[in-house]
Short mmCIF file of C-alpha atoms (C1' of nucleotides) in Angstrom, two decimals:
data_model
loop_
_atom_site.label_atom_id
_atom_site.label_comp_id
_atom_site.label_asym_id
_atom_site.label_seq_id
_atom_site.Cartn_x
_atom_site.Cartn_y
_atom_site.Cartn_z
CA MET A 1 64.52 -9.67 4.66
CA GLU A 2 61.64 -9.45 2.23
CA GLN A 3 60.81 -6.12 0.61
CA VAL A 4 57.00 -5.96 0.59
CA ALA A 5 54.61 -3.69 -1.29
CA ILE A 6 51.93 -2.17 0.91
CA LYS A 7 49.34 -3.43 -1.55
CA GLN A 8 50.43 -7.01 -0.77
CA LEU A 9 50.00 -6.34 2.94
CA PHE A 10 46.46 -5.13 2.57
CA HIS A 11 45.51 -7.96 0.24
CA ASN A 12 47.03 -10.75 2.30
CA HIS A 13 48.34 -9.56 5.63
CA GLU A 14 47.98 -13.00 7.26
CA ALA A 15 50.94 -14.15 5.18
CA TYR A 16 53.16 -11.51 6.73
CA ILE A 17 51.87 -11.21 10.27
CA ASN A 18 54.64 -11.58 12.91
CA LYS A 19 57.24 -11.67 10.16
CA GLU A 20 60.18 -9.32 9.63
CA ILE A 21 59.63 -7.20 6.52
CA ARG A 22 60.99 -4.12 4.80
CA VAL A 23 58.84 -1.38 3.25
CA SER A 24 59.79 1.86 1.56
CA GLY A 25 57.82 4.93 0.66
CA TRP A 26 56.89 8.51 1.46
CA VAL A 27 55.73 9.83 4.81
CA ARG A 28 52.15 11.10 4.69
CA THR A 29 52.03 12.20 8.32
CA ILE A 30 53.82 11.67 11.62
CA ARG A 31 52.12 11.80 15.03
CA ASP A 32 54.69 11.84 17.77
CA SER A 33 54.74 11.77 21.58
CA LYS A 34 57.70 11.96 23.95
CA SER A 35 58.90 8.42 23.50
CA PHE A 36 56.94 6.96 20.61
CA ALA A 37 55.43 7.95 17.30
CA PHE A 38 53.20 6.84 14.46
CA ILE A 39 54.18 7.24 10.82
CA GLU A 40 51.69 6.88 7.99
CA LEU A 41 53.60 5.57 4.99
CA ASN A 42 52.42 5.44 1.40
CA ASP A 43 54.57 3.44 -0.99
CA GLY A 44 52.65 4.19 -4.18
CA THR A 45 51.34 0.66 -4.64
CA PHE A 46 48.12 1.14 -2.75
CA PHE A 47 45.64 3.87 -1.95
CA LYS A 48 45.79 3.27 1.79
CA ASN A 49 48.76 3.95 4.07
CA LEU A 50 50.65 1.59 6.33
CA GLN A 51 50.88 2.69 9.95
CA ILE A 52 54.40 2.33 11.31
CA VAL A 53 54.99 2.44 15.07
CA ILE A 54 58.37 3.51 16.42
CA ASP A 55 59.69 4.27 19.89
CA ASP A 56 62.77 5.93 21.31
CA SER A 57 64.75 2.70 21.30
CA LEU A 58 65.25 3.55 17.63
CA ALA A 59 68.76 4.89 17.08
CA ASN A 60 67.61 7.90 15.07
CA PHE A 61 64.24 8.39 16.78
CA SER A 62 64.57 12.13 17.38
CA GLU A 63 65.67 12.67 13.79
CA VAL A 64 62.83 10.59 12.34
CA VAL A 65 60.00 12.27 14.25
CA LYS A 66 61.12 15.63 12.90
CA LEU A 67 60.84 14.54 9.26
CA ASN A 68 58.57 16.62 7.10
CA ILE A 69 55.71 15.23 5.07
CA SER A 70 56.78 13.44 1.86
CA SER A 71 60.20 12.45 3.15
CA ALA A 72 61.35 9.16 1.63
CA ILE A 73 62.20 6.38 4.11
CA ILE A 74 62.88 2.66 4.31
CA ALA A 75 61.45 0.89 7.35
CA GLU A 76 62.26 -2.55 8.70
CA GLY A 77 60.51 -4.43 11.45
CA LYS A 78 57.78 -6.88 12.37
CA LEU A 79 54.24 -6.73 11.05
CA VAL A 80 51.88 -7.04 14.02
CA GLU A 81 48.16 -6.92 14.77
CA SER A 82 47.16 -3.35 15.56
CA PRO A 83 45.34 -2.44 18.76
CA GLY A 84 43.98 0.64 17.00
CA ALA A 85 40.50 0.42 15.54
CA LYS A 86 41.29 2.01 12.20
CA GLN A 87 43.72 -0.54 10.83
CA PRO A 88 44.00 -4.30 11.17
CA PHE A 89 47.81 -4.35 11.28
CA GLU A 90 50.84 -2.09 11.62
CA LEU A 91 54.59 -2.26 11.31
CA LYS A 92 56.57 -2.26 14.56
CA ALA A 93 59.78 -0.82 13.15
CA ASP A 94 63.22 -1.33 14.65
CA LYS A 95 65.07 0.44 11.87
CA ILE A 96 64.25 3.52 9.81
CA ILE A 97 66.60 4.58 7.02
CA ILE A 98 66.08 8.15 5.85
CA GLU A 99 66.51 8.05 2.07
CA GLY A 100 65.64 11.64 1.33
CA ALA A 101 64.16 14.13 3.76
CA ALA A 102 61.64 16.65 2.42
CA SER A 103 62.49 20.24 3.12
CA SER A 104 60.20 22.29 5.36
CA ASP A 105 58.77 24.31 2.47
CA TYR A 106 56.95 21.28 1.05
CA PRO A 107 53.73 22.91 -0.15
CA LEU A 108 51.19 20.16 0.55
CA GLN A 109 49.52 20.22 3.93
CA LYS A 110 47.52 17.52 5.66
CA LYS A 111 44.29 19.46 5.28
CA ARG A 112 42.51 19.82 1.98
CA HIS A 113 43.72 22.03 -0.84
CA SER A 114 41.68 23.54 -3.62
CA PHE A 115 41.99 21.81 -7.01
CA GLU A 116 42.86 25.22 -8.45
CA TYR A 117 45.93 25.46 -6.24
CA LEU A 118 46.94 21.86 -6.89
CA ARG A 119 46.94 22.59 -10.64
CA THR A 120 49.75 25.06 -9.98
CA ILE A 121 51.82 22.22 -8.50
CA ALA A 122 50.96 19.51 -11.01
CA HIS A 123 54.31 17.81 -10.30
CA LEU A 124 53.35 17.23 -6.64
CA ARG A 125 49.60 16.67 -6.80
CA PRO A 126 49.81 12.92 -7.58
CA ARG A 127 50.98 12.60 -3.95
CA THR A 128 47.53 13.61 -2.69
CA ASN A 129 44.72 11.17 -2.03
CA THR A 130 42.44 12.53 -4.73
CA PHE A 131 44.97 12.55 -7.53
CA SER A 132 46.45 9.26 -6.48
CA ALA A 133 42.97 7.81 -6.89
CA VAL A 134 42.23 9.62 -10.16
CA PHE A 135 45.39 8.54 -11.91
CA ARG A 136 45.27 4.96 -10.72
CA VAL A 137 41.74 4.76 -12.09
CA ARG A 138 42.88 6.40 -15.31
CA SER A 139 45.55 3.74 -15.70
CA LEU A 140 43.10 0.93 -15.01
CA ALA A 141 40.54 2.39 -17.37
CA SER A 142 43.09 2.60 -20.21
CA PHE A 143 43.94 -1.03 -19.72
CA ALA A 144 40.25 -1.92 -19.54
CA ILE A 145 39.68 -0.25 -22.91
CA HIS A 146 42.32 -2.45 -24.51
CA LYS A 147 41.09 -5.53 -22.69
CA PHE A 148 37.52 -4.92 -23.80
CA PHE A 149 38.41 -4.61 -27.46
CA GLN A 150 41.09 -7.28 -27.51
CA GLU A 151 38.70 -9.79 -25.92
CA ARG A 152 36.37 -9.07 -28.84
CA ASN A 153 39.16 -9.50 -31.41
CA PHE A 154 39.36 -5.85 -32.39
CA VAL A 155 42.73 -4.92 -33.91
CA TYR A 156 44.51 -1.95 -32.34
CA VAL A 157 45.64 0.49 -35.03
CA HIS A 158 48.12 3.30 -34.49
CA THR A 159 46.79 6.08 -36.67
CA PRO A 160 49.15 8.98 -37.34
CA ILE A 161 49.64 11.86 -34.91
CA VAL A 162 50.92 14.18 -37.64
CA THR A 163 48.57 14.49 -40.59
CA SER A 164 48.56 16.29 -43.91
CA SER A 165 45.04 17.62 -44.01
CA ASP A 166 42.07 18.63 -41.95
CA ALA A 167 40.65 15.13 -41.67
CA GLU A 168 37.06 15.94 -40.94
CA GLY A 169 36.79 19.57 -40.08
CA ALA A 170 36.58 18.49 -36.45
CA GLY A 171 38.15 21.69 -35.22
CA GLU A 172 41.01 24.13 -35.38
CA MET A 173 44.33 22.37 -35.80
CA PHE A 174 47.84 22.79 -34.46
CA ARG A 175 50.34 23.35 -37.25
CA VAL A 176 53.49 21.25 -37.35
CA THR A 177 56.47 22.82 -39.09
CA THR A 178 60.25 23.15 -39.09
CA LEU A 179 60.14 26.41 -41.05
CA ASP A 180 61.97 29.35 -39.51
CA LEU A 181 59.11 31.48 -38.22
CA ASP A 182 61.25 34.61 -38.48
CA ARG A 183 61.88 33.99 -42.19
CA ILE A 184 58.89 32.22 -43.67
CA PRO A 185 59.46 31.25 -47.32
CA ARG A 186 56.82 32.54 -49.75
CA ASP A 187 55.88 31.39 -53.22
CA ALA A 188 55.24 33.66 -56.23
CA ASP A 189 51.70 34.38 -55.01
CA GLY A 190 52.89 35.37 -51.55
CA ASN A 191 51.54 32.24 -49.87
CA VAL A 192 53.64 30.19 -47.46
CA ASP A 193 55.85 27.87 -49.52
CA PHE A 194 55.35 24.54 -47.80
CA THR A 195 57.49 22.74 -50.38
CA GLN A 196 60.39 24.01 -48.28
CA ASP A 197 58.92 22.56 -45.08
CA PHE A 198 59.93 19.21 -43.59
CA PHE A 199 57.18 17.19 -45.28
CA LYS A 200 57.17 19.42 -48.40
CA HIS A 201 53.52 19.86 -47.49
CA ASP A 202 51.65 21.60 -44.71
CA ALA A 203 51.13 19.41 -41.67
CA ASN A 204 48.99 19.37 -38.55
CA LEU A 205 48.42 17.40 -35.38
CA THR A 206 45.54 14.96 -35.73
CA VAL A 207 42.02 15.87 -34.63
CA SER A 208 40.79 12.32 -35.19
CA GLY A 209 42.12 9.03 -36.47
CA GLN A 210 38.77 8.04 -37.88
CA LEU A 211 39.32 8.37 -41.59
CA GLN A 212 42.56 6.40 -41.44
CA VAL A 213 41.13 3.75 -39.15
CA GLU A 214 38.21 3.20 -41.51
CA THR A 215 40.69 1.93 -44.09
CA TYR A 216 41.94 -0.65 -41.58
CA ALA A 217 38.38 -1.70 -40.78
CA MET A 218 38.17 -2.65 -44.45
CA ALA A 219 41.06 -5.08 -43.86
CA PHE A 220 40.66 -6.31 -40.28
CA ARG A 221 36.90 -5.88 -39.94
CA ASN A 222 36.85 -4.67 -36.32
CA VAL A 223 39.49 -2.16 -35.27
CA TYR A 224 40.09 0.61 -32.78
CA THR A 225 42.46 3.46 -32.12
CA PHE A 226 43.37 4.79 -28.71
CA GLY A 227 45.72 7.73 -28.60
CA PRO A 228 46.20 11.46 -28.20
CA THR A 229 44.16 13.97 -30.14
CA PHE A 230 44.69 17.70 -30.50
CA ARG A 231 42.28 20.58 -30.91
CA ALA A 232 43.41 24.20 -31.09
CA GLU A 233 39.97 25.53 -30.16
CA ASN A 234 39.82 28.59 -27.97
CA SER A 235 37.39 26.92 -25.63
CA ASN A 236 37.74 27.46 -21.92
CA THR A 237 35.49 25.06 -20.08
CA PRO A 238 35.88 22.26 -17.54
CA ARG A 239 35.25 19.74 -20.32
CA HIS A 240 37.78 20.82 -22.98
CA ALA A 241 41.51 20.36 -23.36
CA ALA A 242 43.86 21.02 -26.28
CA GLU A 243 45.41 17.57 -25.88
CA PHE A 244 43.20 14.66 -24.92
CA TRP A 245 42.84 10.96 -25.62
CA MET A 246 40.24 9.37 -27.76
CA VAL A 247 39.09 5.80 -28.34
CA GLU A 248 37.75 5.24 -31.84
CA PRO A 249 36.41 1.79 -32.72
CA GLU A 250 35.25 1.05 -36.25
CA MET A 251 33.30 -2.03 -37.36
CA ALA A 252 32.85 -3.34 -40.89
CA PHE A 253 29.51 -4.89 -41.83
CA ALA A 254 27.89 -3.06 -38.93
CA ASP A 255 25.19 -0.45 -38.56
CA LEU A 256 24.18 2.22 -36.07
CA GLU A 257 22.45 -0.31 -33.84
CA ASP A 258 25.63 -2.37 -33.60
CA ILE A 259 27.80 0.50 -32.39
CA MET A 260 25.21 1.66 -29.88
CA ASN A 261 25.26 -1.85 -28.45
CA LEU A 262 29.06 -1.87 -28.52
CA SER A 263 29.46 1.49 -26.78
CA GLU A 264 26.87 0.64 -24.14
CA GLU A 265 28.67 -2.62 -23.44
CA MET A 266 32.01 -0.79 -23.35
CA ILE A 267 30.86 1.85 -20.85
CA LYS A 268 29.46 -0.84 -18.56
CA TYR A 269 32.64 -2.88 -18.90
CA LEU A 270 34.75 0.14 -17.94
CA ILE A 271 32.66 0.84 -14.87
CA GLN A 272 32.71 -2.77 -13.74
CA TYR A 273 36.45 -3.02 -14.28
CA CYS A 274 37.21 0.02 -12.15
CA LEU A 275 34.83 -1.08 -9.39
CA ASP A 276 36.51 -4.49 -9.35
CA HIS A 277 40.11 -3.29 -9.50
CA ALA A 278 40.06 -0.03 -7.56
CA PRO A 279 37.40 -0.47 -4.87
CA GLU A 280 39.26 1.74 -2.35
CA GLU A 281 39.62 4.55 -4.86
CA MET A 282 35.98 4.33 -6.00
CA GLU A 283 34.90 4.32 -2.37
CA PHE A 284 36.97 7.45 -1.81
CA PHE A 285 35.34 9.25 -4.76
CA ASN A 286 31.93 8.31 -3.46
CA LYS A 287 32.75 9.66 -0.01
CA PHE A 288 34.68 12.84 -0.78
CA ILE A 289 34.18 13.84 -4.43
CA ASP A 290 30.67 12.86 -5.46
CA LYS A 291 28.31 11.41 -2.85
CA GLY A 292 25.99 9.77 -5.35
CA LEU A 293 28.69 8.22 -7.52
CA LEU A 294 28.44 4.52 -6.65
CA ALA A 295 24.65 4.53 -6.68
CA ARG A 296 24.69 6.19 -10.09
CA LEU A 297 27.25 3.81 -11.58
CA ASP A 298 25.33 0.90 -10.14
CA ASN A 299 22.20 2.20 -11.79
CA VAL A 300 24.03 2.46 -15.12
CA LEU A 301 25.26 -1.12 -14.84
CA ASN A 302 21.79 -2.42 -14.19
CA SER A 303 19.75 -0.56 -16.76
CA ASP A 304 19.55 -0.37 -20.52
CA PHE A 305 20.56 2.96 -22.01
CA LYS A 306 17.59 4.90 -23.33
CA ARG A 307 17.48 5.33 -27.12
CA ILE A 308 15.59 8.20 -28.68
CA THR A 309 15.71 9.96 -32.04
CA TYR A 310 16.62 13.60 -32.48
CA THR A 311 13.16 14.29 -33.86
CA GLU A 312 11.54 12.73 -30.79
CA VAL A 313 13.83 14.79 -28.56
CA ILE A 314 12.80 18.03 -30.24
CA ASP A 315 9.15 17.06 -29.78
CA LEU A 316 9.74 16.15 -26.13
CA LEU A 317 11.56 19.41 -25.41
CA GLN A 318 8.92 21.51 -27.15
CA LYS A 319 6.13 19.85 -25.15
CA SER A 320 8.06 19.96 -21.86
CA GLY A 321 6.83 23.39 -20.87
CA GLU A 322 10.37 24.12 -19.70
CA LYS A 323 11.74 27.63 -20.28
CA PHE A 324 14.92 27.37 -22.35
CA GLN A 325 17.25 30.22 -23.14
CA TYR A 326 17.79 28.87 -26.64
CA PRO A 327 14.78 27.99 -28.80
CA VAL A 328 14.09 24.35 -29.54
CA GLU A 329 13.66 23.97 -33.27
CA TRP A 330 14.11 21.05 -35.65
CA GLY A 331 17.35 21.56 -37.56
CA HIS A 332 19.27 23.24 -34.75
CA ASP A 333 21.79 21.36 -32.69
CA LEU A 334 20.90 20.56 -29.09
CA GLN A 335 22.25 23.10 -26.62
CA THR A 336 23.95 22.16 -23.39
CA GLU A 337 20.83 23.23 -21.46
CA HIS A 338 18.72 20.85 -23.58
CA GLU A 339 21.11 17.95 -23.06
CA ARG A 340 21.22 18.59 -19.33
CA TYR A 341 17.44 18.72 -19.13
CA LEU A 342 17.23 15.37 -20.90
CA THR A 343 19.91 13.55 -18.91
CA GLU A 344 19.46 15.18 -15.50
CA LYS A 345 15.73 15.90 -15.33
CA VAL A 346 13.88 13.54 -17.68
CA PHE A 347 15.87 10.30 -17.95
CA LYS A 348 18.51 10.53 -15.19
CA GLN A 349 20.70 8.00 -17.00
CA PRO A 350 22.79 7.76 -20.18
CA ILE A 351 20.79 8.22 -23.38
CA PHE A 352 21.51 7.74 -27.06
CA VAL A 353 20.15 10.45 -29.30
CA THR A 354 20.06 9.27 -32.91
CA ASN A 355 19.37 10.42 -36.47
CA TYR A 356 20.35 14.07 -36.41
CA PRO A 357 19.68 16.49 -39.29
CA LYS A 358 22.42 16.04 -41.88
CA ASP A 359 23.35 19.72 -41.93
CA ILE A 360 24.62 19.75 -38.36
CA LYS A 361 26.71 16.59 -38.72
CA ALA A 362 29.91 15.51 -40.49
CA PHE A 363 30.14 14.71 -44.20
CA TYR A 364 30.92 11.01 -43.77
CA MET A 365 27.73 10.13 -41.92
CA ARG A 366 25.25 7.95 -43.75
CA LEU A 367 22.21 9.69 -45.21
CA ASN A 368 18.97 8.14 -44.04
CA TYR A 369 16.12 7.29 -46.42
CA ASP A 370 14.20 10.40 -45.36
CA GLN A 371 17.01 12.37 -47.08
CA LYS A 372 17.00 14.79 -44.14
CA THR A 373 18.77 12.97 -41.35
CA VAL A 374 21.96 10.95 -40.95
CA ALA A 375 22.57 7.72 -39.04
CA ALA A 376 24.43 9.41 -36.19
CA MET A 377 24.31 8.90 -32.45
CA ASP A 378 25.49 10.86 -29.43
CA LEU A 379 25.66 9.26 -26.01
CA LEU A 380 24.76 11.85 -23.39
CA VAL A 381 25.39 11.26 -19.70
CA PRO A 382 24.27 13.27 -16.66
CA GLY A 383 26.86 15.76 -15.44
CA VAL A 384 29.38 15.38 -18.24
CA GLY A 385 27.31 15.75 -21.41
CA GLU A 386 28.40 14.17 -24.66
CA ILE A 387 30.77 11.31 -23.95
CA VAL A 388 30.49 9.35 -27.20
CA GLY A 389 29.74 10.51 -30.72
CA GLY A 390 29.41 8.09 -33.60
CA SER A 391 27.70 7.18 -36.80
CA GLN A 392 27.10 4.68 -39.51
CA ARG A 393 29.35 5.79 -42.36
CA GLU A 394 28.22 6.73 -45.86
CA GLU A 395 29.41 3.64 -47.73
CA ARG A 396 27.84 4.59 -51.10
CA TYR A 397 30.51 6.14 -53.32
CA ASP A 398 28.24 8.45 -55.29
CA GLN A 399 26.36 9.58 -52.23
CA LEU A 400 29.61 10.34 -50.35
CA LEU A 401 31.15 12.21 -53.27
CA ALA A 402 27.99 14.26 -53.75
CA ARG A 403 28.03 15.28 -50.09
CA MET A 404 31.70 16.27 -50.29
CA LYS A 405 31.02 18.42 -53.35
CA GLU A 406 28.07 20.00 -51.57
CA LEU A 407 30.47 21.05 -48.80
CA ASN A 408 33.18 22.19 -51.25
CA MET A 409 35.66 19.68 -49.91
CA PRO A 410 38.80 19.13 -52.01
CA GLU A 411 38.16 15.70 -53.53
CA GLU A 412 41.83 15.13 -54.37
CA ASP A 413 42.83 15.23 -50.68
CA TYR A 414 40.47 12.36 -49.91
CA TRP A 415 41.22 10.06 -52.84
CA TRP A 416 42.42 7.30 -50.53
CA TYR A 417 39.33 7.61 -48.34
CA LEU A 418 37.06 7.44 -51.36
CA ASP A 419 38.95 4.34 -52.55
CA THR A 420 37.48 2.38 -49.62
CA ARG A 421 34.08 2.94 -51.23
CA LYS A 422 35.33 1.66 -54.58
CA TYR A 423 36.95 -1.56 -53.47
CA GLY A 424 34.56 -3.75 -51.56
CA THR A 425 32.53 -1.14 -49.73
CA ASN A 426 30.10 -2.28 -47.08
CA LYS A 427 27.97 -0.76 -44.39
CA HIS A 428 30.17 0.13 -41.48
CA ALA A 429 30.04 2.25 -38.36
CA GLY A 430 32.15 3.59 -35.54
CA TYR A 431 32.33 6.09 -32.74
CA GLY A 432 34.69 8.21 -30.68
CA LEU A 433 34.87 8.14 -26.90
CA GLY A 434 36.40 11.09 -25.11
CA PHE A 435 38.60 9.20 -22.69
CA GLU A 436 38.93 12.02 -20.15
CA ARG A 437 35.18 12.58 -20.14
CA ALA A 438 34.76 8.90 -19.39
CA ILE A 439 37.20 9.27 -16.49
CA MET A 440 35.23 12.25 -15.20
CA TYR A 441 32.07 10.21 -15.37
CA LEU A 442 33.75 7.29 -13.57
CA THR A 443 35.27 9.35 -10.78
CA GLY A 444 32.85 12.24 -10.28
CA MET A 445 35.65 14.73 -10.97
CA THR A 446 34.15 17.80 -12.62
CA ASN A 447 37.14 19.40 -14.35
CA ILE A 448 39.03 17.78 -17.22
CA ARG A 449 42.22 19.48 -16.01
CA ASP A 450 42.06 17.27 -12.94
CA VAL A 451 41.98 13.95 -14.81
CA ILE A 452 45.02 14.68 -17.06
CA PRO A 453 48.47 14.51 -15.43
CA PHE A 454 49.76 17.64 -17.16
CA PRO A 455 46.79 19.28 -18.88
CA ARG A 456 47.18 21.50 -21.93
CA THR A 457 44.51 24.16 -22.33
CA VAL A 458 44.35 27.61 -23.93
CA GLY A 459 47.26 29.64 -22.57
CA HIS A 460 48.55 26.80 -20.38
CA ILE A 461 51.48 24.53 -21.14
CA ASP A 462 53.33 24.52 -17.84
CA PHE A 463 55.32 21.52 -16.72
"C1'" U B 1 35.67 35.02 -27.61
"C1'" C B 2 31.24 36.63 -24.52
"C1'" C B 3 28.70 36.70 -19.58
"C1'" U B 4 29.45 36.19 -14.33
"C1'" C B 5 31.93 35.56 -9.57
"C1'" G B 6 36.46 35.97 -7.22
"C1'" G B 7 42.04 37.35 -5.90
"C1'" U B 8 43.91 38.90 2.09
"C1'" A B 9 50.14 34.79 5.66
"C1'" G B 10 53.04 28.77 2.41
"C1'" C B 11 47.66 26.57 2.21
"C1'" U B 12 42.09 26.99 3.50
"C1'" C B 13 39.42 31.11 4.81
"C1'" A B 14 37.53 35.64 8.26
"C1'" A B 15 37.62 41.11 8.74
"C1'" U B 16 30.55 47.52 9.21
"C1'" G B 17 35.21 52.89 4.88
"C1'" G B 18 38.63 53.48 11.02
"C1'" U B 19 44.93 49.16 14.87
"C1'" A B 20 44.90 42.96 9.16
"C1'" G B 21 42.87 37.84 12.11
"C1'" A B 22 41.96 32.25 12.78
"C1'" G B 23 42.94 27.04 11.62
"C1'" C B 24 46.55 24.08 9.26
"C1'" A B 25 51.79 24.20 7.73
"C1'" U B 26 56.85 25.97 9.67
"C1'" U B 27 60.27 26.67 14.23
"C1'" C B 28 60.63 25.72 19.62
"C1'" G B 29 58.60 23.29 24.05
"C1'" G B 30 55.10 19.50 26.40
"C1'" C B 31 52.56 14.76 26.22
"C1'" U B 32 53.15 6.54 27.03
"C1'" G B 33 48.49 4.10 21.49
"C1'" U B 34 47.80 8.19 17.92
"C1'" U B 35 44.06 8.17 13.50
"C1'" A B 36 43.54 15.34 9.08
"C1'" A B 37 46.47 13.28 17.01
"C1'" C B 38 46.40 16.75 21.09
"C1'" C B 39 48.27 21.11 24.49
"C1'" G B 40 51.45 25.74 24.86
"C1'" A B 41 54.53 29.54 22.46
"C1'" A B 42 56.97 32.07 18.38
"C1'" G B 43 58.02 33.71 13.46
"C1'" G B 44 55.27 34.75 9.09
"C1'" G B 45 51.51 40.36 5.23
"C1'" U B 46 53.57 46.32 0.05
"C1'" U B 47 45.56 42.62 1.06
"C1'" G B 48 47.01 40.57 -7.64
"C1'" C B 49 48.98 45.32 -10.34
"C1'" U B 50 48.35 50.60 -11.67
"C1'" G B 51 45.73 54.90 -10.92
"C1'" G B 52 41.51 57.53 -8.62
"C1'" U B 53 37.66 59.08 -4.63
"C1'" U B 54 38.29 60.01 0.79
"C1'" C B 55 40.83 63.00 6.78
"C1'" G B 56 41.36 57.63 6.25
"C1'" A B 57 40.70 52.06 1.28
"C1'" G B 58 41.52 44.85 2.13
"C1'" U B 59 36.60 47.28 1.71
"C1'" C B 60 34.23 52.32 -2.99
"C1'" C B 61 35.43 53.61 -8.61
"C1'" A B 62 38.31 52.73 -13.41
"C1'" G B 63 41.80 50.00 -16.31
"C1'" C B 64 44.88 45.79 -16.58
"C1'" C B 65 46.67 40.75 -14.95
"C1'" C B 66 45.36 35.95 -12.98
"C1'" G B 67 41.79 32.14 -11.44
"C1'" G B 68 36.74 29.69 -10.90
"C1'" G B 69 31.83 28.96 -12.96
"C1'" G B 70 28.33 29.57 -17.20
"C1'" A B 71 27.82 30.00 -22.81
"C1'" G B 72 29.62 28.95 -27.75
"C1'" C B 73 32.64 24.91 -30.16
"C1'" C B 74 33.20 19.79 -29.29
"C1'" A B 75 35.12 14.56 -27.26
#
RNA sequence: UCCUCGGUAGCUCAAUGGUAGAGCAUUCGGCUGUUAACCGAAGGGUUGCUGGUUCGAGUCCAGCCCGGGGAGCCA
């Protein structure tokens, strides 16, 4: 007898109709009467459940109808057309094998739970509709990222997770050490003696693979990283996590315009891929999580992202007549309220804001000819905020070194980075995409903790 | 870290300073095509913790703990 995945049934049930098949999975719900019952079975391969019909001719009928939700069973029988309106077919089972019954204290009920509660049972929440949909989309989106870049001949580079220095001042870092914290070795000056540590040097978890990946762009031309990133910031918001994934493409012989085009194309590709490969899940999000989701994604697919300079944004905000809590002034970074006003009130679509003042951006960004701004871009989207941040890099050796000295950065730590500007430098550019923020945007989920299987945030490292 | 809202049964939520409740889940019973099935019954509570005000506190006050949202920082 053929073991069939429920996904196969939904995609091609004609091939199985009136045939004997075997399925296996977890019970989502059982509706029973005196002499017959319906079981909704989910086998993990598909968002929808298979309805199984049983009657009391089944040897273990009375035992089966008493099973609790999430019990694991194997069912054998004939796939038949269903008289019920809500499903085209169902399994008329003549044998149910109980693999593992779920005990009666199983915490998930058939009605809805709050996301807050589900976070406390992160090991069980993938069995719910919402999280099943979220994490299938997350999987598809990861694959789509690779597919997008591989189709364009980008080389995937594994940049290090453990690093020796604060790569770009991107944030507070997690320290990596094997030193005995109860007996920390000190040098003559009383500082921690890292020569006795594992690497004979202080070490941290990466906050970005950008500097390393730039060196590979100088060899392979177009490259990308896609991996975990760590920030030890004490930020407690629905958009921040201590461990998250980032996609960082880098292109040689490319400028700001090129990476804006690339990231716009990438976002659209991601959306299209998920719509094509998880239509049931996307439908579910649209119906239960975010009513305007599909219309919004459709709008994104069919429009060009707006591009506007920082200076124009400041002008626009100042002339808007809108009351902002924080003053709008050239030289200050845009506040969340400003970004929201732009994306949600004015443009209602993703926008690139470009050419920020150099003093509010990172040292490696290319200085524009006005000497005041750098060739940077942020992609802002309604509801989520900044989803992509990128720039054309400062490829001029003297210019880069001068900027590093201005910021009192230890030149000797960056000798290898500076070398790229000595040996065949060229204009190049790249960006970072916050993968979880992209998932939030794709699904309509509003908390980053609900798009990471086991989220790590300040004070939380359960599971 | 700051601001703000909240914490009542396993879950989702009610309860004017005066006997702590419902739906779902659980257990038991009923029901011949259900669709978060339905009908009946039962069990289930130190109302986050500590202290205070009061004849009387789930409700008012203070401190603490935990959670949500907003801000900062960023992706």
